[in-house]
Amino acid sequence: MEKIILGIDPGTNVMGYGLIKVVGNKAEMLTMGVIDLRKAGDAYLKLGHIFKRVSAIIDTYLPDEMAIEAPFFGKNVQSMLKLGRAQGTAIAAAINHGVPIHEYAPTKIKMAITGQGAASKEQVAAMLQRLMKISDRDMQQMTDATDALGAAYCHFLQAGKPESDTHYHGWKDFINKNKERVSK
């Protein structure tokens, strides 16, 4: 089975995107880049630009799904509001094109890629470069683009692993909740 996953790293000045092609259990990068919004003028023009560019990316690559990084909770409420609007606009473009959306927390993406929820952007980029065999030339130090690629890759990794509603707090808790699965 083949599918294309679009990853989005929302931003109000620079929004990253990355696309991966999945064939069976292998993923390869199709492309990644940034939508530069710094010259777009006021906040509403930026949102219009986001909608148009994300729509164009969807029209070009025809992704089957979109994975988007959830905004992290910061202290600046105005920044959070702006980031939420940018994320919502990218989501609206996907909805407009009938593309299913999956949202991942930044720590979940970092954990899926590096094994550490507190990994740096550079660590995520380096791991993606190794996992997906991306050349140095293609990396171009675009952390917004590699974050978006990370969202897409995280979704690829999660696709075969449905999450359980059961959570454990160590081995003792697991044993207590799964006595029938433990041999003596």
Coordinates of N, CA and C in Angstrom, one line a residue:
M1 N 0.8 -1.2 0.0 CA 0.0 0.0 0.0 C 0.9 1.2 0.0
E2 N 0.5 2.2 -0.8 CA 1.2 3.5 -0.9 C 0.4 4.6 -0.4
K3 N 1.0 5.5 0.4 CA 0.3 6.8 0.7 C 1.3 7.9 0.9
I4 N 0.8 9.1 0.9 CA 1.6 10.3 1.1 C 1.1 11.0 2.3
I5 N 2.1 11.4 3.1 CA 1.7 12.2 4.4 C 2.3 13.5 4.3
L6 N 1.5 14.5 4.5 CA 2.0 15.9 4.6 C 2.1 16.3 6.1
G7 N 3.3 16.8 6.4 CA 3.6 17.3 7.8 C 3.6 18.8 7.7
I8 N 3.0 19.4 8.8 CA 3.0 20.9 8.9 C 3.6 21.3 10.3
D9 N 4.5 22.2 10.3 CA 4.9 22.9 11.5 C 4.4 24.3 11.4
P10 N 3.3 24.6 12.2 CA 2.7 25.9 12.0 C 3.6 27.0 12.5
G11 N 3.5 28.1 11.9 CA 4.2 29.3 12.3 C 3.5 30.6 11.7
T12 N 3.8 31.7 12.4 CA 3.2 32.9 11.9 C 4.2 33.7 11.1
N13 N 5.5 33.4 11.2 CA 6.5 34.0 10.3 C 7.0 33.1 9.3
V14 N 7.3 31.9 9.7 CA 7.8 30.8 8.8 C 7.0 29.5 9.2
M15 N 6.4 28.9 8.2 CA 5.6 27.7 8.4 C 6.4 26.6 7.6
G16 N 6.7 25.5 8.3 CA 7.4 24.4 7.6 C 6.4 23.4 7.1
Y17 N 6.8 22.7 6.0 CA 6.1 21.6 5.5 C 7.0 20.5 5.0
G18 N 6.6 19.3 5.1 CA 7.4 18.2 4.6 C 6.5 17.1 4.2
L19 N 6.8 16.4 3.1 CA 6.0 15.3 2.6 C 6.8 14.0 2.5
I20 N 6.2 13.0 3.0 CA 6.9 11.7 2.8 C 5.9 10.7 2.1
K21 N 6.6 9.8 1.4 CA 5.9 8.8 0.6 C 6.1 7.5 1.4
V22 N 5.0 6.8 1.7 CA 5.1 5.5 2.4 C 4.7 4.4 1.5
V23 N 5.6 3.4 1.4 CA 5.4 2.2 0.6 C 5.6 1.1 1.6
G24 N 4.6 0.3 1.9 CA 4.7 -0.8 2.9 C 5.1 -0.2 4.2
N25 N 6.3 -0.7 4.7 CA 6.8 -0.2 6.0 C 8.0 0.7 5.8
K26 N 8.1 1.3 4.6 CA 9.3 2.2 4.4 C 8.7 3.6 4.0
A27 N 9.5 4.6 4.5 CA 9.1 6.0 4.2 C 10.3 6.7 3.6
E28 N 10.0 7.5 2.6 CA 11.1 8.3 2.0 C 10.5 9.8 1.8
M29 N 11.5 10.7 2.0 CA 11.1 12.1 1.8 C 10.8 12.4 0.4
L30 N 9.7 13.1 0.1 CA 9.4 13.6 -1.2 C 10.0 15.0 -1.4
T31 N 9.6 15.9 -0.4 CA 10.1 17.2 -0.4 C 9.9 17.9 1.0
M32 N 10.6 19.0 1.2 CA 10.3 19.8 2.4 C 10.7 21.2 2.1
G33 N 10.1 22.1 2.8 CA 10.4 23.5 2.6 C 9.6 24.4 3.6
V34 N 9.7 25.7 3.3 CA 9.0 26.6 4.3 C 8.2 27.6 3.5
I35 N 7.1 28.0 4.1 CA 6.3 29.1 3.6 C 6.7 30.4 4.4
D36 N 7.4 31.3 3.7 CA 7.9 32.5 4.4 C 6.8 33.5 4.4
L37 N 6.4 33.9 5.6 CA 5.3 34.8 5.8 C 5.7 36.2 6.3
R38 N 7.0 36.4 6.4 CA 7.5 37.7 7.0 C 7.2 38.9 6.2
K39 N 7.0 38.7 4.9 CA 6.7 39.9 4.0 C 5.3 40.0 3.7
A40 N 4.4 39.2 4.3 CA 3.0 39.1 3.9 C 2.1 40.3 4.4
G41 N 2.7 41.1 5.2 CA 1.9 42.3 5.7 C 1.2 41.9 7.0
D42 N -0.1 42.3 7.1 CA -0.8 42.1 8.3 C -1.1 40.6 8.6
A43 N -1.6 40.3 9.8 CA -1.9 39.0 10.2 C -2.9 38.3 9.3
Y44 N -3.9 39.0 8.8 CA -5.0 38.4 8.0 C -4.5 38.0 6.6
L45 N -3.6 38.8 6.1 CA -2.9 38.5 4.8 C -2.1 37.2 4.9
K46 N -1.4 37.1 6.1 CA -0.6 35.9 6.4 C -1.5 34.7 6.4
L47 N -2.7 34.8 7.0 CA -3.6 33.6 7.0 C -4.0 33.2 5.6
G48 N -4.3 34.2 4.8 CA -4.7 34.0 3.4 C -3.6 33.3 2.7
H49 N -2.4 33.8 2.9 CA -1.2 33.2 2.2 C -1.0 31.7 2.7
I50 N -1.2 31.5 4.0 CA -1.1 30.1 4.5 C -2.1 29.2 3.8
F51 N -3.4 29.7 3.7 CA -4.4 28.9 3.1 C -4.1 28.5 1.6
K52 N -3.6 29.6 0.9 CA -3.3 29.4 -0.5 C -2.1 28.4 -0.7
R53 N -1.1 28.6 0.0 CA 0.1 27.8 -0.1 C -0.1 26.3 0.3
V54 N -0.8 26.1 1.4 CA -1.1 24.8 1.9 C -2.0 24.1 0.8
S55 N -3.0 24.8 0.3 CA -3.9 24.3 -0.7 C -3.1 23.9 -1.9
A56 N -2.1 24.7 -2.3 CA -1.3 24.5 -3.5 C -0.4 23.2 -3.3
I57 N 0.1 23.1 -2.1 CA 0.9 21.9 -1.8 C 0.1 20.6 -1.9
I58 N -1.2 20.7 -1.3 CA -2.1 19.6 -1.4 C -2.5 19.3 -2.8
D59 N -2.7 20.3 -3.6 CA -3.1 20.1 -5.0 C -1.9 19.4 -5.8
T60 N -0.7 19.8 -5.5 CA 0.5 19.3 -6.2 C 0.8 17.8 -5.8
Y61 N 0.8 17.5 -4.5 CA 1.3 16.2 -4.0 C 0.2 15.2 -3.7
L62 N -1.1 15.7 -3.5 CA -2.2 14.9 -3.2 C -2.0 14.0 -2.0
P63 N -1.7 14.6 -0.9 CA -1.5 13.7 0.3 C -2.7 13.0 0.8
D64 N -2.5 11.8 1.3 CA -3.6 11.0 1.8 C -4.0 11.5 3.3
E65 N -3.0 12.0 4.0 CA -3.2 12.4 5.4 C -2.3 13.6 5.7
M66 N -2.7 14.4 6.7 CA -1.9 15.5 7.2 C -1.6 15.3 8.6
A67 N -0.3 15.5 9.0 CA 0.1 15.4 10.4 C 0.6 16.8 10.8
I68 N 0.0 17.4 11.8 CA 0.3 18.8 12.2 C 0.8 18.8 13.6
E69 N 1.8 19.7 13.8 CA 2.3 19.8 15.2 C 1.3 20.7 16.0
A70 N 0.9 20.3 17.2 CA 0.0 21.0 18.0 C 0.8 22.2 18.6
P71 N 0.2 23.3 18.8 CA 0.9 24.4 19.4 C 1.3 24.1 20.9
F72 N 2.5 24.5 21.3 CA 2.9 24.2 22.7 C 2.4 25.4 23.5
F73 N 2.2 25.2 24.8 CA 1.6 26.2 25.6 C 2.7 27.1 26.2
G74 N 2.8 28.3 25.7 CA 3.8 29.3 26.2 C 3.1 30.3 27.1
K75 N 4.0 31.2 27.6 CA 3.5 32.2 28.5 C 2.8 33.4 27.8
N76 N 3.2 33.6 26.5 CA 2.6 34.8 25.8 C 1.3 34.4 25.1
V77 N 0.2 34.9 25.6 CA -1.1 34.5 25.1 C -1.3 35.0 23.7
Q78 N -0.8 36.2 23.4 CA -0.9 36.7 22.0 C -0.2 35.8 21.0
S79 N 1.0 35.3 21.3 CA 1.7 34.4 20.4 C 1.0 33.1 20.2
M80 N 0.4 32.6 21.3 CA -0.4 31.4 21.2 C -1.6 31.6 20.3
L81 N -2.3 32.7 20.4 CA -3.4 33.0 19.6 C -3.1 33.0 18.1
K82 N -2.0 33.7 17.8 CA -1.5 33.9 16.4 C -1.1 32.5 15.9
L83 N -0.4 31.7 16.7 CA 0.0 30.4 16.3 C -1.2 29.5 16.0
G84 N -2.2 29.6 16.9 CA -3.4 28.8 16.8 C -4.2 29.1 15.5
R85 N -4.2 30.4 15.2 CA -4.8 30.9 13.9 C -4.1 30.3 12.7
A86 N -2.8 30.3 12.8 CA -2.0 29.7 11.6 C -2.3 28.2 11.5
Q87 N -2.3 27.5 12.6 CA -2.6 26.1 12.6 C -4.0 25.8 12.1
G88 N -4.9 26.6 12.6 CA -6.3 26.5 12.1 C -6.5 26.7 10.6
T89 N -5.8 27.6 10.1 CA -5.8 27.9 8.7 C -5.3 26.8 7.9
A90 N -4.2 26.2 8.3 CA -3.6 25.0 7.6 C -4.6 23.8 7.7
I91 N -5.2 23.7 8.8 CA -6.2 22.6 9.0 C -7.4 22.8 8.1
A92 N -7.8 24.1 8.0 CA -9.0 24.4 7.1 C -8.6 24.1 5.7
A93 N -7.4 24.4 5.2 CA -7.0 24.0 3.9 C -7.1 22.5 3.7
A94 N -6.7 21.7 4.6 CA -6.7 20.3 4.5 C -8.2 19.8 4.5
I95 N -9.0 20.4 5.4 CA -10.4 20.0 5.4 C -11.1 20.3 4.1
N96 N -10.7 21.5 3.5 CA -11.3 21.9 2.2 C -11.0 21.0 1.1
H97 N -9.9 20.2 1.3 CA -9.4 19.3 0.2 C -9.8 17.8 0.6
G98 N -10.5 17.7 1.8 CA -10.8 16.3 2.2 C -9.7 15.5 2.7
V99 N -8.7 16.1 3.2 CA -7.5 15.4 3.7 C -7.7 15.2 5.3
P100 N -7.6 14.0 5.7 CA -7.7 13.7 7.2 C -6.5 14.3 7.9
I101 N -6.8 14.8 9.1 CA -5.8 15.5 9.9 C -5.5 14.8 11.2
H102 N -4.2 14.7 11.6 CA -3.8 14.1 12.8 C -2.9 15.1 13.5
E103 N -3.1 15.3 14.8 CA -2.3 16.4 15.5 C -1.4 15.7 16.5
Y104 N -0.2 16.1 16.6 CA 0.8 15.5 17.6 C 1.4 16.7 18.4
A105 N 1.6 16.4 19.6 CA 2.3 17.4 20.5 C 3.8 17.3 20.1
P106 N 4.5 18.5 20.3 CA 5.9 18.5 19.9 C 6.7 17.4 20.7
T107 N 6.4 17.2 22.0 CA 7.1 16.2 22.7 C 6.9 14.8 22.2
K108 N 5.7 14.5 21.7 CA 5.4 13.2 21.1 C 6.2 13.0 19.8
I109 N 6.3 14.1 19.0 CA 7.1 14.0 17.7 C 8.5 13.7 18.1
K110 N 9.1 14.5 19.0 CA 10.5 14.3 19.4 C 10.7 12.9 19.9
M111 N 9.8 12.4 20.8 CA 10.0 11.1 21.3 C 9.9 10.0 20.3
A112 N 9.0 10.2 19.3 CA 8.9 9.2 18.2 C 10.2 9.1 17.4
I113 N 10.8 10.3 17.1 CA 11.9 10.4 16.2 C 13.2 10.0 16.9
T114 N 13.4 10.6 18.1 CA 14.7 10.5 18.8 C 14.7 9.6 20.1
G115 N 13.5 9.3 20.6 CA 13.4 8.6 21.9 C 13.5 9.5 23.1
Q116 N 13.6 10.8 22.8 CA 13.6 11.8 23.9 C 12.6 12.9 23.6
G117 N 11.7 13.1 24.6 CA 10.7 14.2 24.4 C 11.3 15.6 24.5
A118 N 12.5 15.7 25.0 CA 13.1 17.0 25.2 C 14.2 17.3 24.2
A119 N 14.2 16.5 23.1 CA 15.3 16.6 22.1 C 15.2 18.0 21.5
S120 N 16.4 18.5 21.0 CA 16.5 19.8 20.3 C 16.0 19.6 18.9
K121 N 15.8 20.7 18.2 CA 15.4 20.7 16.8 C 16.5 20.1 16.0
E122 N 17.8 20.4 16.4 CA 18.9 19.9 15.6 C 19.0 18.3 15.8
Q123 N 18.7 17.8 17.0 CA 18.7 16.4 17.2 C 17.7 15.7 16.3
V124 N 16.5 16.3 16.3 CA 15.4 15.7 15.5 C 15.8 15.7 14.0
A125 N 16.4 16.8 13.5 CA 16.8 16.9 12.1 C 17.9 15.9 11.8
A126 N 18.9 15.7 12.7 CA 19.9 14.8 12.5 C 19.4 13.3 12.4
M127 N 18.5 13.0 13.3 CA 17.9 11.7 13.3 C 17.1 11.4 12.1
L128 N 16.3 12.4 11.6 CA 15.5 12.3 10.4 C 16.4 12.1 9.2
Q129 N 17.5 12.8 9.2 CA 18.5 12.7 8.1 C 19.0 11.2 8.0
R130 N 19.3 10.6 9.2 CA 19.8 9.3 9.2 C 18.7 8.3 8.8
L131 N 17.5 8.4 9.5 CA 16.4 7.5 9.3 C 15.9 7.5 7.8
M132 N 15.9 8.6 7.2 CA 15.4 8.7 5.8 C 16.4 8.9 4.8
K133 N 17.7 8.8 5.2 CA 18.8 8.9 4.2 C 18.7 10.1 3.4
I134 N 18.6 11.3 4.1 CA 18.5 12.6 3.4 C 19.9 13.2 3.3
S135 N 20.3 13.7 2.2 CA 21.6 14.2 2.0 C 21.8 15.6 2.7
D136 N 23.0 15.9 3.0 CA 23.3 17.2 3.7 C 22.7 18.4 2.8
R137 N 22.9 18.2 1.5 CA 22.4 19.3 0.6 C 20.9 19.5 0.8
D138 N 20.1 18.4 1.0 CA 18.7 18.5 1.1 C 18.3 19.1 2.5
M139 N 19.1 19.0 3.5 CA 18.7 19.4 4.8 C 18.7 21.0 4.9
Q140 N 19.7 21.6 4.3 CA 19.7 23.1 4.2 C 19.4 23.8 5.5
Q141 N 19.6 23.2 6.6 CA 19.4 23.9 7.9 C 18.0 24.6 8.0
M142 N 17.0 23.9 7.6 CA 15.6 24.5 7.7 C 14.9 23.8 8.8
T143 N 15.1 24.3 10.0 CA 14.5 23.5 11.2 C 13.0 23.5 11.1
D144 N 12.4 24.6 10.6 CA 10.9 24.6 10.5 C 10.5 23.5 9.5
A145 N 11.2 23.3 8.4 CA 10.9 22.2 7.5 C 11.1 20.8 8.1
T146 N 12.2 20.7 8.8 CA 12.5 19.4 9.4 C 11.5 19.0 10.5
D147 N 11.1 20.1 11.2 CA 10.0 19.8 12.2 C 8.7 19.3 11.6
A148 N 8.4 19.9 10.4 CA 7.2 19.4 9.7 C 7.4 18.0 9.2
L149 N 8.6 17.7 8.7 CA 8.9 16.4 8.2 C 8.8 15.4 9.4
G150 N 9.3 15.9 10.6 CA 9.2 15.1 11.8 C 7.7 14.7 12.2
A151 N 6.8 15.7 12.0 CA 5.4 15.4 12.2 C 4.9 14.3 11.3
A152 N 5.3 14.4 10.0 CA 4.8 13.4 9.0 C 5.4 12.0 9.4
Y153 N 6.7 12.0 9.8 CA 7.4 10.7 10.1 C 6.8 10.1 11.4
C154 N 6.5 11.0 12.3 CA 5.8 10.6 13.6 C 4.5 9.9 13.3
H155 N 3.7 10.5 12.4 CA 2.5 9.9 12.0 C 2.7 8.5 11.3
F156 N 3.7 8.4 10.4 CA 4.0 7.2 9.8 C 4.3 6.1 10.9
L157 N 5.1 6.5 11.9 CA 5.5 5.5 12.9 C 4.2 5.1 13.8
Q158 N 3.3 6.1 14.0 CA 2.2 5.8 14.8 C 1.1 5.0 14.1
A159 N 1.1 5.0 12.8 CA 0.0 4.4 12.0 C -0.1 2.9 12.2
G160 N 1.0 2.2 12.5 CA 0.9 0.8 12.8 C 0.8 0.5 14.2
K161 N 0.7 1.5 15.1 CA 0.7 1.3 16.5 C -0.5 2.0 17.2
P162 N -1.6 1.3 17.2 CA -2.8 2.0 17.8 C -2.5 2.2 19.3
E163 N -2.9 3.3 19.8 CA -2.7 3.7 21.2 C -3.7 3.0 22.1
S164 N -3.3 2.5 23.2 CA -4.1 1.9 24.2 C -4.7 2.9 25.2
D165 N -5.8 2.7 25.7 CA -6.4 3.5 26.8 C -5.8 3.1 28.1
T166 N -5.1 2.0 28.2 CA -4.5 1.6 29.4 C -3.1 2.1 29.5
H167 N -2.8 2.7 30.7 CA -1.5 3.3 31.0 C -0.9 2.6 32.2
Y168 N 0.4 2.4 32.2 CA 1.0 1.8 33.3 C 2.1 2.7 33.9
H169 N 2.3 2.5 35.2 CA 3.2 3.3 36.0 C 4.3 2.3 36.5
G170 N 5.1 1.8 35.6 CA 6.1 0.8 35.9 C 5.7 -0.6 35.8
W171 N 6.7 -1.5 36.0 CA 6.5 -2.9 35.8 C 5.5 -3.5 36.9
K172 N 5.6 -3.1 38.1 CA 4.6 -3.6 39.1 C 3.2 -3.3 38.7
D173 N 2.9 -2.1 38.3 CA 1.6 -1.7 37.8 C 1.1 -2.6 36.7
F174 N 2.0 -2.8 35.7 CA 1.7 -3.7 34.6 C 1.3 -5.1 35.0
I175 N 2.2 -5.7 35.9 CA 1.9 -7.0 36.4 C 0.6 -7.1 37.2
N176 N 0.3 -6.1 38.0 CA -0.9 -6.1 38.8 C -2.2 -6.0 37.8
K177 N -2.1 -5.3 36.7 CA -3.2 -5.2 35.8 C -3.3 -6.3 34.8
N178 N -2.2 -7.1 34.7 CA -2.2 -8.2 33.7 C -1.7 -9.5 34.3
K179 N -2.3 -9.9 35.4 CA -1.9 -11.1 36.0 C -2.0 -12.4 35.1
E180 N -3.0 -12.4 34.2 CA -3.2 -13.5 33.3 C -2.1 -13.6 32.3
R181 N -1.3 -12.6 32.1 CA -0.3 -12.5 31.1 C 1.1 -12.8 31.6
V182 N 1.2 -13.0 32.9 CA 2.5 -13.1 33.6 C 2.6 -14.6 34.0
S183 N 3.7 -15.2 33.6 CA 4.0 -16.6 34.0 C 4.8 -16.6 35.3
K184 N 4.6 -17.7 36.1 CA 5.4 -17.7 37.4 C 6.5 -18.7 37.3

